[in-house]
XYZ file of C-alpha atoms in Angstrom:
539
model
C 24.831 -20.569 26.409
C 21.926 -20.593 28.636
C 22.939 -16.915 30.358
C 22.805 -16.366 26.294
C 19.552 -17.293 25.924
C 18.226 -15.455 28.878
C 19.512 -11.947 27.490
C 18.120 -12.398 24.856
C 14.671 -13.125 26.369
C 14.801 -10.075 28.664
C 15.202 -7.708 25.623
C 12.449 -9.666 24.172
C 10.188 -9.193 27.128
C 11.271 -5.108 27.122
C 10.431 -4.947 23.851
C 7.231 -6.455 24.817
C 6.395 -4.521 27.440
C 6.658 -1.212 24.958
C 3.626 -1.824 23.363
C 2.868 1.897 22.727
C 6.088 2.326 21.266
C 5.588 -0.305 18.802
C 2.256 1.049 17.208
C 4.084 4.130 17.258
C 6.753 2.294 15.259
C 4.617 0.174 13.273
C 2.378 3.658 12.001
C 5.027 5.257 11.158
C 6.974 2.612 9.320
C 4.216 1.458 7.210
C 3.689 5.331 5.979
C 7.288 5.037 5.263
C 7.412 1.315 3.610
C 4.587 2.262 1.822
C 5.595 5.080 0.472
C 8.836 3.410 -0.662
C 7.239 1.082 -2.396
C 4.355 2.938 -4.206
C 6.706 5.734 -5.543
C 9.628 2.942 -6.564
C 6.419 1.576 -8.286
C 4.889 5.004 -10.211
C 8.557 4.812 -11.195
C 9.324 1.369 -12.484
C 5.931 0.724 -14.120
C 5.048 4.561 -15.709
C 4.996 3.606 -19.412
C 3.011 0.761 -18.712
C 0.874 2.933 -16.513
C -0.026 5.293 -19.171
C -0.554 2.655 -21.493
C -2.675 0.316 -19.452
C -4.657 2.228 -16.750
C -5.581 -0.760 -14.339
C -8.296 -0.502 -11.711
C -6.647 -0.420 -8.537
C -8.851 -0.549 -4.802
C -7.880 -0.982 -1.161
C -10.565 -3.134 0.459
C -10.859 -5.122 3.683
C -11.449 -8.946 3.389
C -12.945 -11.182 6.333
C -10.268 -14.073 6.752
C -10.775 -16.773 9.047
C -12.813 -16.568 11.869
C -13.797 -13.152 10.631
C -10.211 -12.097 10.768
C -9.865 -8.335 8.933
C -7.317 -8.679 6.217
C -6.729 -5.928 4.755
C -5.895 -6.187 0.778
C -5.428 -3.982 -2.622
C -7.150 -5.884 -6.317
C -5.326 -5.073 -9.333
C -7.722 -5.224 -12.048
C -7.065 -5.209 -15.885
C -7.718 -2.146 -17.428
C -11.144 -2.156 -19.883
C -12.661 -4.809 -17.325
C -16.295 -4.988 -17.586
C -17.593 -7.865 -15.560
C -18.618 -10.070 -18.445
C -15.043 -11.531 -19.243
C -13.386 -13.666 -16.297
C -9.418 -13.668 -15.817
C -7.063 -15.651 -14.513
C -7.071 -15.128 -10.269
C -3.388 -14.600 -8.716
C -3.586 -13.996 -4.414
C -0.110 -12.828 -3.072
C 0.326 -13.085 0.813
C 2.737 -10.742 2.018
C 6.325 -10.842 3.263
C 7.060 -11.198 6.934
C 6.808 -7.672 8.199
C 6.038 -5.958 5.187
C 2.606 -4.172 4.395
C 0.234 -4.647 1.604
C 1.407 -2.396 -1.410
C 4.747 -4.944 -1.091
C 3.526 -6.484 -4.506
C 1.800 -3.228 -6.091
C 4.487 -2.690 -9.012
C 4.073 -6.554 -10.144
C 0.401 -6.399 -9.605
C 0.503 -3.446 -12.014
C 2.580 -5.449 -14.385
C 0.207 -8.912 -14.188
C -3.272 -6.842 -14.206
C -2.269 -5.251 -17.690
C -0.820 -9.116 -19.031
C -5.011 -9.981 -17.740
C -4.334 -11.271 -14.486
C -6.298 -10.334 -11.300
C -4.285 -9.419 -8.535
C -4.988 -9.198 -5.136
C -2.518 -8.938 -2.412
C -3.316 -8.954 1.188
C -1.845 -8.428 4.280
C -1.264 -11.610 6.535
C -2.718 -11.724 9.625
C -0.869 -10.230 12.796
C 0.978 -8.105 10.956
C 0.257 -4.197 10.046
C -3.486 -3.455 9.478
C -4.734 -6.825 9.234
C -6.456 -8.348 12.040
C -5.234 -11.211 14.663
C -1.653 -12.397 15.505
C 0.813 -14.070 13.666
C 0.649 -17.536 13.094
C 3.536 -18.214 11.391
C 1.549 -19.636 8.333
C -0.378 -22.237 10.428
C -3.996 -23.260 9.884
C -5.536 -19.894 10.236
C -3.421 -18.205 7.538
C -3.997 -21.097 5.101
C -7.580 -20.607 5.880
C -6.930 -16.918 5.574
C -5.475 -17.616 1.617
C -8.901 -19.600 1.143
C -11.254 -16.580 2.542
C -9.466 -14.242 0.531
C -9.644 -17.175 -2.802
C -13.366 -17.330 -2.157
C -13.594 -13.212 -2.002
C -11.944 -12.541 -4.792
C -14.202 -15.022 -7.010
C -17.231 -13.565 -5.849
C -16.144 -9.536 -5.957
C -13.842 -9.563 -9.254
C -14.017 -10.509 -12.688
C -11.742 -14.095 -11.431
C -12.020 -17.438 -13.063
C -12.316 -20.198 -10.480
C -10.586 -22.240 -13.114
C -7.476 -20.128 -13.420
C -5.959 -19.531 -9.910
C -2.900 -19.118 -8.781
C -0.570 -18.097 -5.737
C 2.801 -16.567 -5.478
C 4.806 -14.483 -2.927
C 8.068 -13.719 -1.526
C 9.635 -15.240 1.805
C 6.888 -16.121 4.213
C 4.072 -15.270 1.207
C 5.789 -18.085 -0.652
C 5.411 -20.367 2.443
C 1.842 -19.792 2.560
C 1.588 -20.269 -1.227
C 2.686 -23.660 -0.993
C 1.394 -24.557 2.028
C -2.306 -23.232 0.836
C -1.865 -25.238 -2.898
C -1.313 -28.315 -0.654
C -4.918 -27.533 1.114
C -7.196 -26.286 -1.537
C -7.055 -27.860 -4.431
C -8.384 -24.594 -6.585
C -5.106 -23.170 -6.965
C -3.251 -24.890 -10.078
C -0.123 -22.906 -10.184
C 2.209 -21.305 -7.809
C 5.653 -19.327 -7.466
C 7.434 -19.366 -4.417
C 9.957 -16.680 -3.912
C 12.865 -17.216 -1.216
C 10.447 -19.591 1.037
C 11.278 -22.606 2.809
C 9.659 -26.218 2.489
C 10.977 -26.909 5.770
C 10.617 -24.408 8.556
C 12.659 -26.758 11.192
C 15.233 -27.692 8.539
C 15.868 -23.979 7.988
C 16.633 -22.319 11.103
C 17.144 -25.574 13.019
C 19.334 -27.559 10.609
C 22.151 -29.860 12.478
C 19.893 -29.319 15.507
C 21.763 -25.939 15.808
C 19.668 -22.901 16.227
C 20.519 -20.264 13.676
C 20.006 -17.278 16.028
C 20.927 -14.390 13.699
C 18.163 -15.663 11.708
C 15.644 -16.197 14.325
C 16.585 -12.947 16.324
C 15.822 -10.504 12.726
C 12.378 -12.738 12.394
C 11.590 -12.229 16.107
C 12.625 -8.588 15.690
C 10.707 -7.574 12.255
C 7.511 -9.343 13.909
C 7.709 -7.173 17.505
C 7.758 -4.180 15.587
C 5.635 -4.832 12.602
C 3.280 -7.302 14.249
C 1.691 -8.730 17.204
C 2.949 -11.856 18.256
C 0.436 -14.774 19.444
C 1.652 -16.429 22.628
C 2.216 -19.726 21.315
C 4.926 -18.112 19.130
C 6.562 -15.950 21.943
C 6.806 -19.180 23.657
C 8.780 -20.906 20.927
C 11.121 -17.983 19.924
C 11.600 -18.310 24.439
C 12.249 -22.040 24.415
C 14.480 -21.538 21.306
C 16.816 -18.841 22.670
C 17.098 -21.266 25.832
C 18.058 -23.933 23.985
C 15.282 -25.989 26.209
C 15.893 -29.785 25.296
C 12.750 -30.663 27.355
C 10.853 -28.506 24.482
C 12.709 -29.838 21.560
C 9.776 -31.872 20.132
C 7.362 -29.596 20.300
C 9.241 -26.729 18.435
C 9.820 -29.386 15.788
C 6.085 -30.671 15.471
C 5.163 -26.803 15.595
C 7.258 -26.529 12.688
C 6.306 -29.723 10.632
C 2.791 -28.616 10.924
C 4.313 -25.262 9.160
C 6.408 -26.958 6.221
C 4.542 -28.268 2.747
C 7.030 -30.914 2.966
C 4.719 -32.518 5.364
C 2.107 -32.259 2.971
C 4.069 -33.525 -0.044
C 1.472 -35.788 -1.108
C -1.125 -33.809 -0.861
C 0.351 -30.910 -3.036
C 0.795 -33.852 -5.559
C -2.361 -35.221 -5.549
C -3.360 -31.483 -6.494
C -1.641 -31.228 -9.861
C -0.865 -28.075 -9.071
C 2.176 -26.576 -10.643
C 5.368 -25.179 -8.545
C 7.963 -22.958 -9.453
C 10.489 -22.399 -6.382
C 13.253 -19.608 -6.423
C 15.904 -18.915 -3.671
C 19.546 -17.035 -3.073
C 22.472 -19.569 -2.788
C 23.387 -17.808 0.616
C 20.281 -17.479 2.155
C 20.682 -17.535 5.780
C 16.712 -17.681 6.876
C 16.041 -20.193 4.532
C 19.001 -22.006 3.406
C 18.779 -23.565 -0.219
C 18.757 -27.432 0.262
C 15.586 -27.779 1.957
C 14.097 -26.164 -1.467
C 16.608 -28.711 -3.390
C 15.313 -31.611 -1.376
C 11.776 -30.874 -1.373
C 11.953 -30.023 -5.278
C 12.811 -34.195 -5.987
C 9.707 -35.206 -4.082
C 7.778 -33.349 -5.848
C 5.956 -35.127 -9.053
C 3.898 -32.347 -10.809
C 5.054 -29.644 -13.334
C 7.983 -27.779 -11.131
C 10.687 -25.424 -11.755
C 13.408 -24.717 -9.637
C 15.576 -21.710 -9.622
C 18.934 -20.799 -7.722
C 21.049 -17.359 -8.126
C 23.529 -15.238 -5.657
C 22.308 -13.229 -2.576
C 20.479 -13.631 0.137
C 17.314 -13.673 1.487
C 14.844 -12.378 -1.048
C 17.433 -10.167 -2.286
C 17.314 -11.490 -5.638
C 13.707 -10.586 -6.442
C 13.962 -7.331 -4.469
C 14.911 -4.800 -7.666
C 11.467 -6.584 -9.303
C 9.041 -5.330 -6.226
C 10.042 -1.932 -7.548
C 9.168 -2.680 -10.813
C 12.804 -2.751 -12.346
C 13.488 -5.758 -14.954
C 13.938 -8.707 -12.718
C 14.843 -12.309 -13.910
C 12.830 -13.985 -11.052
C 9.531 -11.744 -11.564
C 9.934 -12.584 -15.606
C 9.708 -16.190 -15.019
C 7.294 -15.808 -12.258
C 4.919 -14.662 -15.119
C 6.307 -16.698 -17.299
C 4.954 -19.299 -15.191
C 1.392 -18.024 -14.736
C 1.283 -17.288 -18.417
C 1.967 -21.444 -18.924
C 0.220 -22.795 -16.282
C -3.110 -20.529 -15.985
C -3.943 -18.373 -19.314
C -2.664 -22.241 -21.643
C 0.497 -20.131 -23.586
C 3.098 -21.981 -25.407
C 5.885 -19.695 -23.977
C 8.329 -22.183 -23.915
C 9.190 -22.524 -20.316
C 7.685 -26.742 -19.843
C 10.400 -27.237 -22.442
C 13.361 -25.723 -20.670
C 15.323 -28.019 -18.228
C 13.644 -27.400 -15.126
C 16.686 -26.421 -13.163
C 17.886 -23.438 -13.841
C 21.419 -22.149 -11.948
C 23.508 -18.985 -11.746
C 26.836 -19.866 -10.128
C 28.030 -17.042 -7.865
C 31.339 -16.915 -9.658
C 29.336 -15.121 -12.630
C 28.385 -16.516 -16.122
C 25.124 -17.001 -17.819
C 22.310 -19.492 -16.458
C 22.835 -23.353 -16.211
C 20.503 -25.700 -17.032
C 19.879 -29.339 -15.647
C 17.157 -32.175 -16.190
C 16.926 -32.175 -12.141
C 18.296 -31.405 -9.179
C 20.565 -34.692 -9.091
C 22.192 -34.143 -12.227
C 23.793 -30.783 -10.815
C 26.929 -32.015 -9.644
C 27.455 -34.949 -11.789
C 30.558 -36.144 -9.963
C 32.167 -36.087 -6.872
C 35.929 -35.267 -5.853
C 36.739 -36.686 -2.074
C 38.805 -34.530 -0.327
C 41.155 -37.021 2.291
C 40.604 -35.711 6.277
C 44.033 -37.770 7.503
C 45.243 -38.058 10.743
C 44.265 -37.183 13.661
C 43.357 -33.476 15.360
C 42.025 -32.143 18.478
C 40.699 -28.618 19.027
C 39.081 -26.446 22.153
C 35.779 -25.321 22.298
C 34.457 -22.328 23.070
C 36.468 -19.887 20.621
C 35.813 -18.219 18.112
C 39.017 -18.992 15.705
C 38.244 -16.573 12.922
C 36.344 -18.701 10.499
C 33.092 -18.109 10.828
C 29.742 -17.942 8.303
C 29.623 -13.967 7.973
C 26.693 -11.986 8.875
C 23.164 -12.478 8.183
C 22.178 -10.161 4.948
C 25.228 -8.316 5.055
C 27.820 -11.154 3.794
C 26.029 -12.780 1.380
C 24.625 -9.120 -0.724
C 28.274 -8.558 -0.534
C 28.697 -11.854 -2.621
C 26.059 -10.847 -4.791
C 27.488 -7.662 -5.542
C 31.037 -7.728 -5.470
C 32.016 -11.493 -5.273
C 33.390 -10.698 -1.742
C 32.576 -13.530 0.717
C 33.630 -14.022 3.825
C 37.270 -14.381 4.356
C 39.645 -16.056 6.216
C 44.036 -16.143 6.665
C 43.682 -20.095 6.212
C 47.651 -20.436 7.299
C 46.783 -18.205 10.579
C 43.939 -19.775 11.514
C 45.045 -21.047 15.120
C 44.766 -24.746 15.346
C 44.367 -24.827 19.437
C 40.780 -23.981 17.983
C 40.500 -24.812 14.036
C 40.871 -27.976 12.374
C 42.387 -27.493 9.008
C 42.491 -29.913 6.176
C 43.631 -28.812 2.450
C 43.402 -30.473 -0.765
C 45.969 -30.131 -3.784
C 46.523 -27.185 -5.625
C 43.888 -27.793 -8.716
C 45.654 -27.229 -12.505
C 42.159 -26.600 -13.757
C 39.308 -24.634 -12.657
C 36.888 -26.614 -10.541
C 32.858 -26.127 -10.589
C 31.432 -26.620 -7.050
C 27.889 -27.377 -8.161
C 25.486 -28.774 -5.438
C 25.933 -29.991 -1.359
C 29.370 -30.948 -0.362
C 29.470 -33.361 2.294
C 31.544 -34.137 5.706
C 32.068 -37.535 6.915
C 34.003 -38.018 9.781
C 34.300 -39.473 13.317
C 34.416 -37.347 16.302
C 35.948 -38.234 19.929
C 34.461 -35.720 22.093
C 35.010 -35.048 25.969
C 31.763 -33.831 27.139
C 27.849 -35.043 26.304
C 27.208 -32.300 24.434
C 28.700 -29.988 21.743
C 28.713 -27.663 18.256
C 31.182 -28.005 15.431
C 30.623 -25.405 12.154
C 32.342 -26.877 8.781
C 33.739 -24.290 6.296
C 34.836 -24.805 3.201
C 37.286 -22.675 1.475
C 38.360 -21.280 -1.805
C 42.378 -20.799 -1.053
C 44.044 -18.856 -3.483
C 48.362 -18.360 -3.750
C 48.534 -16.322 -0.853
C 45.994 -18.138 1.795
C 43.463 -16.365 1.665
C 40.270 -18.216 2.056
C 36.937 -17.417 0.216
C 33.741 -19.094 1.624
C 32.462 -21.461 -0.519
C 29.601 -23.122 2.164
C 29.235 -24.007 5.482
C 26.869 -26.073 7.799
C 26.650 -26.324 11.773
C 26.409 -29.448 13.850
C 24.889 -30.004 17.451
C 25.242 -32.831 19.552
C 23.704 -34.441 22.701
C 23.866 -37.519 24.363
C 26.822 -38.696 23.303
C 29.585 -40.851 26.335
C 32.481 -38.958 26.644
C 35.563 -40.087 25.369
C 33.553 -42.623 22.901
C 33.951 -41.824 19.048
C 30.988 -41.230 16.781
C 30.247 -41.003 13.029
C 29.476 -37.597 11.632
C 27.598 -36.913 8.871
C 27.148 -32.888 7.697
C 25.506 -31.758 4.561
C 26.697 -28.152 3.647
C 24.848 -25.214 1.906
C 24.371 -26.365 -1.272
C 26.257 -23.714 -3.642
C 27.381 -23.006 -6.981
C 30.841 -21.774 -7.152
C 33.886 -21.832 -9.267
C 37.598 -22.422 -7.629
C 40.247 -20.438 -10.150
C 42.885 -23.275 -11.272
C 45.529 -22.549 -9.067
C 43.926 -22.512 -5.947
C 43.053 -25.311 -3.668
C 40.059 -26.087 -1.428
C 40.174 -25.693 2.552
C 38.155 -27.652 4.992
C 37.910 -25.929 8.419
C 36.181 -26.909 11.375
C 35.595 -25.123 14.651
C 32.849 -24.391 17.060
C 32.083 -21.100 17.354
C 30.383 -18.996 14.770
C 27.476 -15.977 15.640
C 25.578 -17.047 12.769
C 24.177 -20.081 15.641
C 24.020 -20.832 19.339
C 26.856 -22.731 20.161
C 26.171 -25.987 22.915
C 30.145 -26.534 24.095
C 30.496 -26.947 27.516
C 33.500 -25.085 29.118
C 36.518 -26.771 28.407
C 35.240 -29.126 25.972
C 37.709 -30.510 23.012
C 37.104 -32.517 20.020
C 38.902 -34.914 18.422
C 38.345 -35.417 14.769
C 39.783 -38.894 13.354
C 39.658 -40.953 10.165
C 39.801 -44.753 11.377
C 41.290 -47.149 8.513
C 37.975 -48.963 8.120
C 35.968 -45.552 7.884
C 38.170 -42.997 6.418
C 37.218 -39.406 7.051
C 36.425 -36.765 3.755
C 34.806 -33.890 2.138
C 32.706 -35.139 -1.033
C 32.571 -32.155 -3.404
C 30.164 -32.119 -5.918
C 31.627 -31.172 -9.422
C 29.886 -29.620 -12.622
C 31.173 -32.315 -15.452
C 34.144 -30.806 -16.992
């Protein structure tokens, strides 16, 4: 795992070292990126265009610490400096330029919003090195707050944030600090940076690797975060703290109280198979939070959902985005305080579902027995694995086609394999199904991934969710309780089928920790049976 972690950091450090070739890459991308988006925009947004033509200008903004940022304002058509109108800033993505928002900014300037987007700093044009939305980009979002009130026609009564992936991070994390901004929509973000691409203590290195790779060629990397993409790769246990207080001083859900004392109103949107920022850190944050909130789950993956609306093409997440802003910041009875504030599309198809909150989602729970007892070696890779980060869960999106798996072929030298009955009725998987179990294993250390699966007649397994588990510490040969909370999902099992629980340890989604030659016993003692609680929509 460790000679693992070194490769990696040696392509890192070539990559590095090519720092002509990156600007080279970076000027020519953004031409290209740009371009993309721009033209999908003329496109998407022409009637509107020729109806409303909005005043549109590409200026440079002085961030924090005199940081460049550069930025594009959207301005409503017919302004004339006398009337004032509503203020919305959008950060950008992770690695994507400014014009990322320019067909929505279109679309809010001519409903009377103010738009201006602005490149985050480290990354393309703007100034400095990424910070990975620490205390200079939240001062950045403030800069650019107090620039836009004093160089547009913005009401500093009226403001708002909203973004997609790491702009939505920002947006939180800057309604938590300054109190001006009464409304926000955050778009495929996290709440918890740690719990996202660190959950079970696992490193999700597909994840981290397409970060560390988009920001090397887009951006310019400070050395504090070089460091902590190094000491995550190596899986350095002596550094484990600090990457976890680096990212706790990067999550809102340290600042929970804060962003409640605001007032401020949060709308959250992800993809059920997100694999940057998986969906229960959104689902747990979303109960702490006391304000006006919406929260919003559909298929895909990262930011794929909202990716048809950034070229200006009808988009359910962009409508309620506005939606939102229309509520929240211009005072319009639109409806959407009166909806129930959870709002779910189940993967399996249908129209949207609508809950009071988050813990009414799966209003009861079917245990799924794990009897006897079952040892498996580590170090394998048995077949059932998580997919492929983007790839397997657009498929989903798309097609319905998840990652599969032979459930009777799996080997069991390296899978444990539990089933339930075949179910005479259709079951709705809504919300986190979770493993509790007690594990025997023969070295300190180790990684288990859960699976659950969607059997059908002939044994083929659909992936409904999965969640990785890392260990240290523990006395060989001594039993422990386990635990695991899965991906939380929405997902329908045909009557007919049954429901598979596998467990093994490798998967490529993560960085496995099994020592050569390790086993693990899985067990369900009389006094502390072992199961899989699946959360069920009420029949």
């Amino acid at each position: 795992m460790v000679q693992r972690g070194a490769k990696r950091l040696r392509i890192g450090r070539r990559w590095e070292t090519g720092g002509h070739h990156r600007k080279a890459l970076r000027t020519t991308a953004v031409g290209a990126v740009s371009a993309t988006l721009v033209a999908g925009s003329a496109l998407g947004l022409a009637p509107a265009a020729q109806a409303a033509p909005n005043s549109v200008r590409f200026v440079d903004i002085g961030g924090y610490g005199g940081t460049t940022l550069k930025a594009n304002v959207v301005t409503p058509a017919g302004a004339d400096g006398k009337h004032r109108y509503p203020l919305l800033v959008m950060p950008t993505s992770w690695g994507l330029p400014q014009v990322e928002y320019f067909a929505q900014a279109q679309k809010l300037a001519n409903s009377g919003y103010v738009v201006v987007s602005y490149n985050v700093r480290g990354f393309w044009q703007s100034g400095g090195e990424i910070e990975v939305a620490g205390p200079p980009d939240i001062a950045d979002a403030s800069k650019v707050i107090d620039w836009a009130l004093a160089n547009t026609p913005a009401d500093a009564r009226q403001i708002g944030m909203a973004g997609v992936s790491y702009g939505a991070g920002i947006s939180l994390l800057t309604a938590a600090h300054d109190k001006r901004v009464r409304a926000v929509a955050a778009l495929s973000g996290w709440a918890d940076l740690i719990g996202s691409i660190y959950s079970g203590r696992t490193q999700h290195v597909q994840a981290a690797a397409l970060l560390d790779g988009a920001g090397l060629i887009t951006g310019r990397q400070s050395a504090e975060l070089r460091q902590i993409f190094d000491d995550f790769y190596a899986s350095n246990l002596s550094k484990e703290q600090d990457i976890i207080n680096w990212g706790k001083k990067r999550s809102v859900g340290t600042y929970v109280d804060q962003l409640n004392d605001s007032g401020a109103a949060v709308m959250m949107a992800n993809a059920w198979g997100d694999t940057i920022f998986p969906p229960n850190q959104y689902a747990d944050f979303y109960e702490k939070l006391t304000g006006p909130k919406r929260l919003e789950f559909r298929p895909g993956d990262h930011a794929t959902a909202e990716l048809t609306g950034l070229f200006g093409l009808p988009n359910d997440v962009w409508t309620d985005t506005e939606r939102w802003f229309d509520h929240y910041l211009k005072g319009e009875d639109n409806g959407i305080n009166r909806e129930l504030p959870v709002q779910l599309k189940s993967r399996s198809g249908g129209a949207y579902e609508g809950y009071p909150d988050w813990k009414s989602v799966g209003a009861t729970d079917k245990k799924i027995s794990l009897a006897g007892t079952t040892t498996i070696r580590a170090n394998v890779d048995s077949g059932a694995n998580g997919g492929v980060v983007f790839l397997s869960s657009i498929l989903d999106q798309v097609a319905q086609v998840p990652p599969m798996a032979a459930i009777p072929l799996l080997p069991r030298r390296w899978a444990a394999v539990w089933q339930s009955e075949k179910y005479s009725s259709a079951q709705r998987v809504r919300g986190t199904s979770k493993l509790h179990t007690t594990v025997t294993p023969t070295k300190e250390s180790g990684t288990l991934v859960a699976y659950l699966y969607d059997v059908g007649p002939l044994g083929l397994g659909k992936l409904v969710s999965n969640a990785p588990y890392t260990f240290h510490g523990q006395t060989p040969g001594q039993p422990f309780g386990l635990d695991l909370e899965l991906y939380s999902t929405s997902y329908d099992v045909p009557a007919g089928h049954r429901l598979a629980l596998v467990v093994d340890t490798v998967d490529p989604l993560y960085i496995e920790h099994n020592p050569s030659g390790a086993r693990l016993t899985f067990s369900s003692p009389a006094n502390d049976p072992s199961y899989v609680s699946i959360p069920l929509r009420e029949q």
